[in-house]
PDB file of C-alpha atoms in Angstrom:
ATOM      1  CA  MET L  17      95.038 -87.757 117.651  1.00  0.00           C
ATOM      2  CA  THR L  18     101.568 -83.280 118.967  1.00  0.00           C
ATOM      3  CA  ALA L  19     103.552 -85.585 119.180  1.00  0.00           C
ATOM      4  CA  SER L  20     101.167 -87.332 120.518  1.00  0.00           C
ATOM      5  CA  LEU L  21      96.658 -90.874 119.373  1.00  0.00           C
ATOM      6  CA  ILE L  22      95.827 -89.528 117.883  1.00  0.00           C
ATOM      7  CA  THR L  23      97.610 -88.853 120.651  1.00  0.00           C
ATOM      8  CA  ARG L  24      97.208 -89.611 118.087  1.00  0.00           C
ATOM      9  CA  ILE L  25      93.944 -87.652 118.214  1.00  0.00           C
ATOM     10  CA  ARG L  26      95.623 -84.407 116.752  1.00  0.00           C
ATOM     11  CA  PRO L  27      94.101 -81.070 117.473  1.00  0.00           C
ATOM     12  CA  LEU L  28      91.431 -80.237 115.556  1.00  0.00           C
ATOM     13  CA  PRO L  29      89.102 -77.523 114.912  1.00  0.00           C
ATOM     14  CA  ALA L  30      88.020 -77.502 118.531  1.00  0.00           C
ATOM     15  CA  ALA L  31      91.132 -77.902 119.894  1.00  0.00           C
ATOM     16  CA  LEU L  32      90.863 -81.604 119.730  1.00  0.00           C
ATOM     17  CA  LEU L  33      92.961 -83.761 120.300  1.00  0.00           C
ATOM     18  CA  CYS L  34      96.056 -85.344 118.989  1.00  0.00           C
ATOM     19  CA  LEU L  35      93.768 -86.693 117.884  1.00  0.00           C
ATOM     20  CA  ALA L  36      94.857 -84.712 117.111  1.00  0.00           C
ATOM     21  CA  SER L  37      98.462 -84.659 116.595  1.00  0.00           C
ATOM     22  CA  SER L  38      96.620 -83.053 115.527  1.00  0.00           C
ATOM     23  CA  GLY L  39      93.152 -83.276 112.793  1.00  0.00           C
ATOM     24  CA  ALA L  40      93.217 -82.001 109.185  1.00  0.00           C
ATOM     25  CA  ALA L  41      96.044 -79.788 110.956  1.00  0.00           C
ATOM     26  CA  ALA L  42      96.619 -77.989 107.782  1.00  0.00           C
ATOM     27  CA  LEU L  43      93.266 -76.952 108.187  1.00  0.00           C
ATOM     28  CA  GLU L  44      92.989 -76.161 112.115  1.00  0.00           C
ATOM     29  CA  ALA L  45      90.053 -74.024 112.782  1.00  0.00           C
ATOM     30  CA  ASP L  46      86.447 -72.833 111.142  1.00  0.00           C
ATOM     31  CA  PRO L  47      86.070 -70.041 109.432  1.00  0.00           C
ATOM     32  CA  VAL L  48      82.820 -67.811 110.471  1.00  0.00           C
ATOM     33  CA  PRO L  49      80.772 -65.873 107.862  1.00  0.00           C
ATOM     34  CA  ALA L  50      82.592 -63.911 105.627  1.00  0.00           C
ATOM     35  CA  ASP L  51      80.063 -61.323 105.867  1.00  0.00           C
ATOM     36  CA  THR L  52      80.789 -60.726 109.693  1.00  0.00           C
ATOM     37  CA  ALA L  53      82.308 -57.122 109.814  1.00  0.00           C
ATOM     38  CA  PRO L  54      86.016 -57.730 111.573  1.00  0.00           C
ATOM     39  CA  THR L  55      87.434 -55.521 114.502  1.00  0.00           C
ATOM     40  CA  ALA L  56      90.522 -54.965 115.158  1.00  0.00           C
ATOM     41  CA  TRP L  57      90.766 -56.119 118.720  1.00  0.00           C
ATOM     42  CA  GLU L  58      88.703 -59.699 119.892  1.00  0.00           C
ATOM     43  CA  GLY L  59      88.908 -62.751 121.927  1.00  0.00           C
ATOM     44  CA  ALA L  60      87.632 -65.641 123.220  1.00  0.00           C
ATOM     45  CA  ILE L  61      88.331 -67.091 126.642  1.00  0.00           C
ATOM     46  CA  GLY L  62      87.125 -70.706 128.287  1.00  0.00           C
ATOM     47  CA  LEU L  63      87.641 -74.297 129.110  1.00  0.00           C
ATOM     48  CA  ILE L  64      87.896 -77.695 126.974  1.00  0.00           C
ATOM     49  CA  ALA L  65      87.871 -81.223 127.920  1.00  0.00           C
ATOM     50  CA  SER L  66      89.516 -84.055 126.364  1.00  0.00           C
ATOM     51  CA  TYR L  67      90.056 -87.579 126.844  1.00  0.00           C
ATOM     52  CA  ARG L  68      92.443 -89.235 124.255  1.00  0.00           C
ATOM     53  CA  PRO L  69      96.018 -91.221 124.700  1.00  0.00           C
ATOM     54  CA  GLU L  70      98.255 -90.947 127.052  1.00  0.00           C
ATOM     55  CA  TYR L  71     100.684 -90.128 124.189  1.00  0.00           C
ATOM     56  CA  GLN L  72     101.278 -91.157 120.224  1.00  0.00           C
ATOM     57  CA  GLY L  73     101.087 -95.127 120.133  1.00  0.00           C
ATOM     58  CA  GLY L  74     100.096 -95.435 123.992  1.00  0.00           C
ATOM     59  CA  ASP L  75      96.898 -97.767 124.578  1.00  0.00           C
ATOM     60  CA  LYS L  76      96.276 -95.722 127.736  1.00  0.00           C
ATOM     61  CA  ALA L  77      94.107 -92.819 127.872  1.00  0.00           C
ATOM     62  CA  ARG L  78      93.666 -89.946 130.256  1.00  0.00           C
ATOM     63  CA  PHE L  79      90.774 -87.043 131.016  1.00  0.00           C
ATOM     64  CA  LYS L  80      92.221 -83.152 131.249  1.00  0.00           C
ATOM     65  CA  VAL L  81      90.776 -80.303 131.545  1.00  0.00           C
ATOM     66  CA  THR L  82      92.252 -76.953 129.814  1.00  0.00           C
ATOM     67  CA  PRO L  83      92.113 -73.389 129.789  1.00  0.00           C
ATOM     68  CA  ALA L  84      91.580 -72.019 126.336  1.00  0.00           C
ATOM     69  CA  LEU L  85      92.585 -68.270 125.551  1.00  0.00           C
ATOM     70  CA  PHE L  86      92.224 -66.371 122.018  1.00  0.00           C
ATOM     71  CA  LEU L  87      93.256 -62.837 120.743  1.00  0.00           C
ATOM     72  CA  ARG L  88      93.520 -61.162 117.551  1.00  0.00           C
ATOM     73  CA  TYR L  89      94.703 -57.622 116.779  1.00  0.00           C
ATOM     74  CA  GLY L  90      94.533 -57.010 113.383  1.00  0.00           C
ATOM     75  CA  ARG L  91      96.760 -59.477 111.369  1.00  0.00           C
ATOM     76  CA  LEU L  92      98.299 -60.955 114.492  1.00  0.00           C
ATOM     77  CA  THR L  93      96.753 -63.305 116.607  1.00  0.00           C
ATOM     78  CA  VAL L  94      97.662 -65.731 119.831  1.00  0.00           C
ATOM     79  CA  THR L  95      95.761 -68.841 120.753  1.00  0.00           C
ATOM     80  CA  ASN L  96      96.484 -72.449 122.536  1.00  0.00           C
ATOM     81  CA  ALA L  97      93.010 -74.187 121.049  1.00  0.00           C
ATOM     82  CA  SER L  98      92.066 -74.519 117.601  1.00  0.00           C
ATOM     83  CA  GLY L  99      88.034 -74.076 117.049  1.00  0.00           C
ATOM     84  CA  PHE L 100      87.913 -70.582 118.955  1.00  0.00           C
ATOM     85  CA  ALA L 101      87.437 -68.283 116.165  1.00  0.00           C
ATOM     86  CA  THR L 102      84.989 -65.607 116.471  1.00  0.00           C
ATOM     87  CA  ARG L 103      83.378 -63.316 114.615  1.00  0.00           C
ATOM     88  CA  ARG L 104      86.049 -62.916 111.573  1.00  0.00           C
ATOM     89  CA  ALA L 105      86.233 -64.859 108.505  1.00  0.00           C
ATOM     90  CA  ASP L 106      90.150 -65.841 108.962  1.00  0.00           C
ATOM     91  CA  ASP L 107      91.412 -69.517 110.306  1.00  0.00           C
ATOM     92  CA  VAL L 108      93.103 -69.603 113.546  1.00  0.00           C
ATOM     93  CA  ALA L 109      96.489 -71.250 113.723  1.00  0.00           C
ATOM     94  CA  ARG L 110      97.308 -72.552 117.668  1.00  0.00           C
ATOM     95  CA  GLY L 111     100.372 -70.404 118.828  1.00  0.00           C
ATOM     96  CA  LEU L 112     101.886 -66.426 118.314  1.00  0.00           C
ATOM     97  CA  ALA L 113     100.403 -66.189 114.100  1.00  0.00           C
ATOM     98  CA  LEU L 114     100.855 -63.401 111.657  1.00  0.00           C
ATOM     99  CA  ASP L 115      98.386 -63.860 108.925  1.00  0.00           C
ATOM    100  CA  LEU L 116     100.464 -63.456 105.409  1.00  0.00           C
ATOM    101  CA  VAL L 117      97.815 -63.393 102.971  1.00  0.00           C
ATOM    102  CA  GLN L 118      93.925 -63.426 103.821  1.00  0.00           C
ATOM    103  CA  GLY L 119      92.472 -63.763 100.443  1.00  0.00           C
ATOM    104  CA  ASP L 120      88.832 -65.032  99.918  1.00  0.00           C
ATOM    105  CA  ARG L 121      89.904 -68.945  98.991  1.00  0.00           C
ATOM    106  CA  LEU L 122      93.690 -68.723  99.622  1.00  0.00           C
ATOM    107  CA  ARG L 123      95.057 -68.227 103.297  1.00  0.00           C
ATOM    108  CA  VAL L 124      98.160 -68.077 104.561  1.00  0.00           C
ATOM    109  CA  ASN L 125     100.162 -68.087 107.902  1.00  0.00           C
ATOM    110  CA  ALA L 126     103.034 -68.341 109.989  1.00  0.00           C
ATOM    111  CA  ALA L 127     102.802 -69.241 113.808  1.00  0.00           C
ATOM    112  CA  LEU L 128     105.484 -69.919 116.540  1.00  0.00           C
ATOM    113  CA  ARG L 129     103.824 -73.028 119.388  1.00  0.00           C
ATOM    114  CA  VAL L 130     105.407 -73.860 122.231  1.00  0.00           C
ATOM    115  CA  ASP L 131     106.211 -77.656 121.848  1.00  0.00           C
ATOM    116  CA  ALA L 132     106.396 -79.005 125.223  1.00  0.00           C
ATOM    117  CA  GLY L 133     108.203 -81.980 124.312  1.00  0.00           C
ATOM    118  CA  ARG L 134     107.342 -85.174 126.099  1.00  0.00           C
ATOM    119  CA  SER L 135     107.729 -86.556 129.723  1.00  0.00           C
ATOM    120  CA  GLU L 136     108.821 -89.873 131.049  1.00  0.00           C
ATOM    121  CA  ALA L 137     106.225 -89.498 133.556  1.00  0.00           C
ATOM    122  CA  THR L 138     102.995 -89.014 130.749  1.00  0.00           C
ATOM    123  CA  SER L 139     103.286 -92.997 131.080  1.00  0.00           C
ATOM    124  CA  SER L 140     104.753 -96.330 132.652  1.00  0.00           C
ATOM    125  CA  GLU L 141     105.174 -97.288 129.307  1.00  0.00           C
ATOM    126  CA  LEU L 142     107.737 -94.658 129.133  1.00  0.00           C
ATOM    127  CA  THR L 143     109.500 -95.818 132.003  1.00  0.00           C
ATOM    128  CA  GLY L 144     113.174 -95.406 130.737  1.00  0.00           C
ATOM    129  CA  MET L 145     113.062 -93.847 127.805  1.00  0.00           C
ATOM    130  CA  GLY L 146     113.952 -89.771 129.885  1.00  0.00           C
ATOM    131  CA  ASP L 147     112.370 -87.011 128.959  1.00  0.00           C
ATOM    132  CA  ILE L 148     111.937 -84.791 125.470  1.00  0.00           C
ATOM    133  CA  LYS L 149     112.752 -81.425 126.123  1.00  0.00           C
ATOM    134  CA  PRO L 150     110.302 -78.518 125.334  1.00  0.00           C
ATOM    135  CA  THR L 151     111.060 -76.633 122.328  1.00  0.00           C
ATOM    136  CA  VAL L 152     109.483 -74.283 119.496  1.00  0.00           C
ATOM    137  CA  ARG L 153     108.221 -75.023 116.524  1.00  0.00           C
ATOM    138  CA  VAL L 154     107.810 -72.368 113.585  1.00  0.00           C
ATOM    139  CA  ARG L 155     105.082 -73.330 111.241  1.00  0.00           C
ATOM    140  CA  VAL L 156     103.898 -72.388 108.289  1.00  0.00           C
ATOM    141  CA  ASN L 157     100.513 -73.188 106.928  1.00  0.00           C
ATOM    142  CA  ALA L 158      98.550 -72.500 104.124  1.00  0.00           C
ATOM    143  CA  SER L 159      94.821 -73.505 102.877  1.00  0.00           C
ATOM    144  CA  TYR L 160      92.505 -72.758  99.739  1.00  0.00           C
ATOM    145  CA  ARG L 161      88.891 -73.036  99.809  1.00  0.00           C
ATOM    146  CA  LEU L 162      87.326 -75.116  96.788  1.00  0.00           C
ATOM    147  CA  ASP L 163      83.907 -74.353  95.056  1.00  0.00           C
ATOM    148  CA  GLY L 164      81.278 -75.388  97.562  1.00  0.00           C
ATOM    149  CA  PRO L 165      82.139 -76.775 101.220  1.00  0.00           C
ATOM    150  CA  TRP L 166      85.352 -77.967 100.963  1.00  0.00           C
ATOM    151  CA  ARG L 167      88.583 -76.833 101.279  1.00  0.00           C
ATOM    152  CA  VAL L 168      92.213 -78.421 101.149  1.00  0.00           C
ATOM    153  CA  GLY L 169      95.252 -77.776 102.864  1.00  0.00           C
ATOM    154  CA  MET L 170      99.269 -78.140 103.792  1.00  0.00           C
ATOM    155  CA  ALA L 171     101.615 -77.265 106.519  1.00  0.00           C
ATOM    156  CA  TRP L 172     104.846 -77.587 107.335  1.00  0.00           C
ATOM    157  CA  ASN L 173     106.474 -77.113 111.160  1.00  0.00           C
ATOM    158  CA  ALA L 174     110.471 -77.285 112.263  1.00  0.00           C
ATOM    159  CA  ASP L 175     112.201 -77.588 115.249  1.00  0.00           C
ATOM    160  CA  LEU L 176     113.338 -73.739 115.986  1.00  0.00           C
ATOM    161  CA  LEU L 177     116.014 -74.745 119.133  1.00  0.00           C
ATOM    162  CA  GLY L 178     117.213 -78.119 117.591  1.00  0.00           C
ATOM    163  CA  ARG L 179     116.006 -80.280 120.620  1.00  0.00           C
ATOM    164  CA  GLY L 180     115.402 -83.021 118.891  1.00  0.00           C
ATOM    165  CA  GLY L 181     111.792 -82.038 117.421  1.00  0.00           C
ATOM    166  CA  GLY L 182     112.966 -82.480 113.303  1.00  0.00           C
ATOM    167  CA  ASN L 183     110.459 -80.842 111.113  1.00  0.00           C
ATOM    168  CA  GLY L 184     107.247 -82.588 109.587  1.00  0.00           C
ATOM    169  CA  GLY L 185     104.140 -81.942 106.992  1.00  0.00           C
ATOM    170  CA  ASP L 186     100.425 -82.863 106.614  1.00  0.00           C
ATOM    171  CA  LEU L 187      97.925 -82.565 103.440  1.00  0.00           C
ATOM    172  CA  GLY L 188      94.964 -82.219 104.803  1.00  0.00           C
ATOM    173  CA  VAL L 189      90.596 -81.775 103.512  1.00  0.00           C
ATOM    174  CA  VAL L 190      87.961 -80.900 105.162  1.00  0.00           C
ATOM    175  CA  TRP L 191      84.194 -80.714 104.735  1.00  0.00           C
ATOM    176  CA  GLU L 192      82.187 -77.770 106.111  1.00  0.00           C
ATOM    177  CA  HIS L 193      78.475 -77.777 106.601  1.00  0.00           C
ATOM    178  CA  ARG L 194      76.094 -74.985 108.275  1.00  0.00           C
ATOM    179  CA  PRO L 195      72.792 -76.321 109.039  1.00  0.00           C
ATOM    180  CA  THR L 196      71.909 -73.160 110.943  1.00  0.00           C
ATOM    181  CA  ALA L 197      73.501 -69.416 111.005  1.00  0.00           C
ATOM    182  CA  LYS L 198      74.663 -70.407 114.187  1.00  0.00           C
ATOM    183  CA  THR L 199      76.131 -73.995 113.813  1.00  0.00           C
ATOM    184  CA  VAL L 200      78.994 -75.118 111.827  1.00  0.00           C
ATOM    185  CA  LEU L 201      79.725 -78.819 111.109  1.00  0.00           C
ATOM    186  CA  THR L 202      82.894 -80.168 109.724  1.00  0.00           C
ATOM    187  CA  VAL L 203      85.096 -83.422 109.047  1.00  0.00           C
ATOM    188  CA  GLY L 204      88.488 -83.809 108.229  1.00  0.00           C
ATOM    189  CA  ALA L 205      91.022 -85.955 107.156  1.00  0.00           C
ATOM    190  CA  SER L 206      94.746 -85.665 106.909  1.00  0.00           C
ATOM    191  CA  LEU L 207      97.925 -87.454 106.017  1.00  0.00           C
ATOM    192  CA  SER L 208     101.416 -86.595 107.694  1.00  0.00           C
ATOM    193  CA  VAL L 209     104.891 -87.485 107.596  1.00  0.00           C
ATOM    194  CA  ALA L 210     108.170 -86.956 109.805  1.00  0.00           C
ATOM    195  CA  GLY L 211     112.013 -86.058 109.143  1.00  0.00           C
ATOM    196  CA  ASP L 212     114.275 -89.223 110.946  1.00  0.00           C
ATOM    197  CA  ARG L 213     114.914 -86.394 113.621  1.00  0.00           C
ATOM    198  CA  PHE L 214     111.781 -86.110 114.877  1.00  0.00           C
ATOM    199  CA  MET L 215     111.325 -90.196 114.371  1.00  0.00           C
ATOM    200  CA  GLN L 216     114.184 -90.801 116.210  1.00  0.00           C
ATOM    201  CA  THR L 217     113.269 -88.671 119.171  1.00  0.00           C
ATOM    202  CA  TYR L 218     109.325 -89.547 119.834  1.00  0.00           C
ATOM    203  CA  TYR L 219     109.609 -93.623 118.015  1.00  0.00           C
ATOM    204  CA  GLY L 220     113.357 -94.209 118.633  1.00  0.00           C
ATOM    205  CA  VAL L 221     114.990 -96.271 120.904  1.00  0.00           C
ATOM    206  CA  SER L 222     118.356 -95.518 121.561  1.00  0.00           C
ATOM    207  CA  GLU L 223     120.899 -98.345 123.360  1.00  0.00           C
ATOM    208  CA  ALA L 224     120.906 -96.100 126.494  1.00  0.00           C
ATOM    209  CA  GLN L 225     117.156 -96.079 126.470  1.00  0.00           C
ATOM    210  CA  ALA L 226     117.051 -99.897 125.347  1.00  0.00           C
ATOM    211  CA  ALA L 227     119.531-100.634 128.754  1.00  0.00           C
ATOM    212  CA  ARG L 228     116.979 -98.531 130.952  1.00  0.00           C
ATOM    213  CA  SER L 229     113.596 -99.393 129.297  1.00  0.00           C
ATOM    214  CA  GLY L 230     114.213-103.170 128.246  1.00  0.00           C
ATOM    215  CA  TYR L 231     112.858-102.401 124.262  1.00  0.00           C
ATOM    216  CA  PRO L 232     114.652-102.969 121.815  1.00  0.00           C
ATOM    217  CA  VAL L 233     117.257-100.791 120.151  1.00  0.00           C
ATOM    218  CA  TYR L 234     115.083 -99.154 117.124  1.00  0.00           C
ATOM    219  CA  THR L 235     116.427 -96.411 114.537  1.00  0.00           C
ATOM    220  CA  PRO L 236     113.595 -95.077 112.673  1.00  0.00           C
ATOM    221  CA  GLY L 237     114.341 -93.083 109.134  1.00  0.00           C
ATOM    222  CA  SER L 238     111.873 -90.188 108.025  1.00  0.00           C
ATOM    223  CA  GLY L 239     108.350 -91.751 106.263  1.00  0.00           C
ATOM    224  CA  LEU L 240     104.897 -91.193 107.109  1.00  0.00           C
ATOM    225  CA  ARG L 241     103.671 -90.777 110.518  1.00  0.00           C
ATOM    226  CA  ASP L 242      99.975 -90.609 110.872  1.00  0.00           C
ATOM    227  CA  MET L 243      95.958 -90.698 109.225  1.00  0.00           C
ATOM    228  CA  SER L 244      93.569 -89.475 110.932  1.00  0.00           C
ATOM    229  CA  ILE L 245      89.977 -88.361 110.600  1.00  0.00           C
ATOM    230  CA  ASN L 246      87.918 -86.405 112.606  1.00  0.00           C
ATOM    231  CA  THR L 247      84.552 -84.429 113.093  1.00  0.00           C
ATOM    232  CA  ASN L 248      83.764 -81.072 115.015  1.00  0.00           C
ATOM    233  CA  LEU L 249      80.750 -79.270 115.968  1.00  0.00           C
ATOM    234  CA  ARG L 250      80.825 -75.467 117.207  1.00  0.00           C
ATOM    235  CA  HIS L 251      77.976 -73.590 118.182  1.00  0.00           C
ATOM    236  CA  ASP L 252      76.696 -70.229 119.198  1.00  0.00           C
ATOM    237  CA  ILE L 253      74.537 -69.394 121.851  1.00  0.00           C
ATOM    238  CA  GLY L 254      73.872 -65.770 121.531  1.00  0.00           C
ATOM    239  CA  GLU L 255      76.620 -62.578 120.832  1.00  0.00           C
ATOM    240  CA  ASP L 256      78.738 -63.748 123.349  1.00  0.00           C
ATOM    241  CA  TRP L 257      79.562 -67.518 123.464  1.00  0.00           C
ATOM    242  CA  ILE L 258      80.108 -70.949 121.735  1.00  0.00           C
ATOM    243  CA  VAL L 259      80.133 -74.416 122.541  1.00  0.00           C
ATOM    244  CA  LEU L 260      82.477 -76.370 120.793  1.00  0.00           C
ATOM    245  CA  ALA L 261      82.234 -80.694 120.593  1.00  0.00           C
ATOM    246  CA  GLY L 262      84.532 -83.060 118.412  1.00  0.00           C
ATOM    247  CA  ALA L 263      86.116 -86.548 118.028  1.00  0.00           C
ATOM    248  CA  GLY L 264      88.646 -87.820 115.881  1.00  0.00           C
ATOM    249  CA  THR L 265      90.266 -91.103 115.560  1.00  0.00           C
ATOM    250  CA  SER L 266      93.698 -91.758 113.635  1.00  0.00           C
ATOM    251  CA  ARG L 267      96.536 -94.747 112.637  1.00  0.00           C
ATOM    252  CA  LEU L 268      99.943 -94.306 112.766  1.00  0.00           C
ATOM    253  CA  LEU L 269     101.934 -95.628 109.541  1.00  0.00           C
ATOM    254  CA  GLY L 270     105.265 -96.098 108.587  1.00  0.00           C
ATOM    255  CA  PRO L 271     108.393 -96.209 110.627  1.00  0.00           C
ATOM    256  CA  ALA L 272     106.329 -94.330 113.651  1.00  0.00           C
ATOM    257  CA  ALA L 273     103.727 -97.779 113.249  1.00  0.00           C
ATOM    258  CA  ALA L 274     106.917-100.244 113.569  1.00  0.00           C
ATOM    259  CA  SER L 275     108.347 -98.607 116.943  1.00  0.00           C
ATOM    260  CA  PRO L 276     108.895-100.747 120.087  1.00  0.00           C
ATOM    261  CA  LEU L 277     107.206 -97.751 121.583  1.00  0.00           C
ATOM    262  CA  THR L 278     103.933 -98.011 120.021  1.00  0.00           C
ATOM    263  CA  HIS L 279     101.290-100.661 121.853  1.00  0.00           C
ATOM    264  CA  SER L 280      98.509 -99.105 119.960  1.00  0.00           C
ATOM    265  CA  ARG L 281      98.366 -98.190 116.164  1.00  0.00           C
ATOM    266  CA  SER L 282      94.616 -97.273 116.419  1.00  0.00           C
ATOM    267  CA  GLY L 283      93.914 -94.507 119.013  1.00  0.00           C
ATOM    268  CA  TRP L 284      90.946 -92.054 119.216  1.00  0.00           C
ATOM    269  CA  GLY L 285      89.440 -89.079 121.602  1.00  0.00           C
ATOM    270  CA  VAL L 286      86.980 -86.794 122.021  1.00  0.00           C
ATOM    271  CA  ASN L 287      86.735 -83.042 123.656  1.00  0.00           C
ATOM    272  CA  ALA L 288      84.152 -80.753 124.279  1.00  0.00           C
ATOM    273  CA  GLY L 289      84.291 -77.200 125.920  1.00  0.00           C
ATOM    274  CA  PHE L 290      82.514 -73.359 125.872  1.00  0.00           C
ATOM    275  CA  ALA L 291      84.002 -70.349 125.559  1.00  0.00           C
ATOM    276  CA  ARG L 292      82.604 -66.633 126.089  1.00  0.00           C
ATOM    277  CA  ARG L 293      83.717 -64.229 123.055  1.00  0.00           C
ATOM    278  CA  PHE L 294      84.542 -60.457 123.494  1.00  0.00           C
TER     279      PHE L 294
END
């Protein structure tokens, strides 16, 4: 459950949702076995289908099919879908990312992402609210692998172009299990916070917006945004093909939950997809 229930369901290691705002955002992808030999170039291309709320806090859902692409060269990656990890043990961050630290336990990366903003036409519940302009975000992500099947992580992101996106962060924990050599199951939980500028842009209602939409004026401050739980499954079919599936739920908190734009504090989403690796 980007803003968005899950939009919240926030996206997950299988490109799951804004369940997604996003999953354990700080731990977005599942690593592959560490003993897999790295290569300079690698990638994957596929499709992901998802069913999730129209926006984070909305009570209507939509079905969507999205092409997914992943490319890596050395420490540099570009992808629009988390979970498309291929033949290396590195976590994969959405956007254009650079791995800064690649330790056995500690991994740190920085990424640039296109934030599509939000269109008033996304939902009838947003009529009169106007559009939120697209922007570019920078995200710094760190994860640490504990003994056993656990990973913990944290992330921070900010709007580089100053288009109202503000900044925010999240903390997460992921449990990983490999029932077979070709199957990875993860279960994650995360807690996110956001600054007052983000809250005003996505959950606030100005006087002008109130006059157009009928919602009361609302000026939220910074604080907790949401908590989410998600599960994801990835299975290798031979050397070249993988299938992905995921589900998640989230609940808005604090100023976001109190917003008049929030018609449902809780939300859920599911997704499934496939990809060919090269």
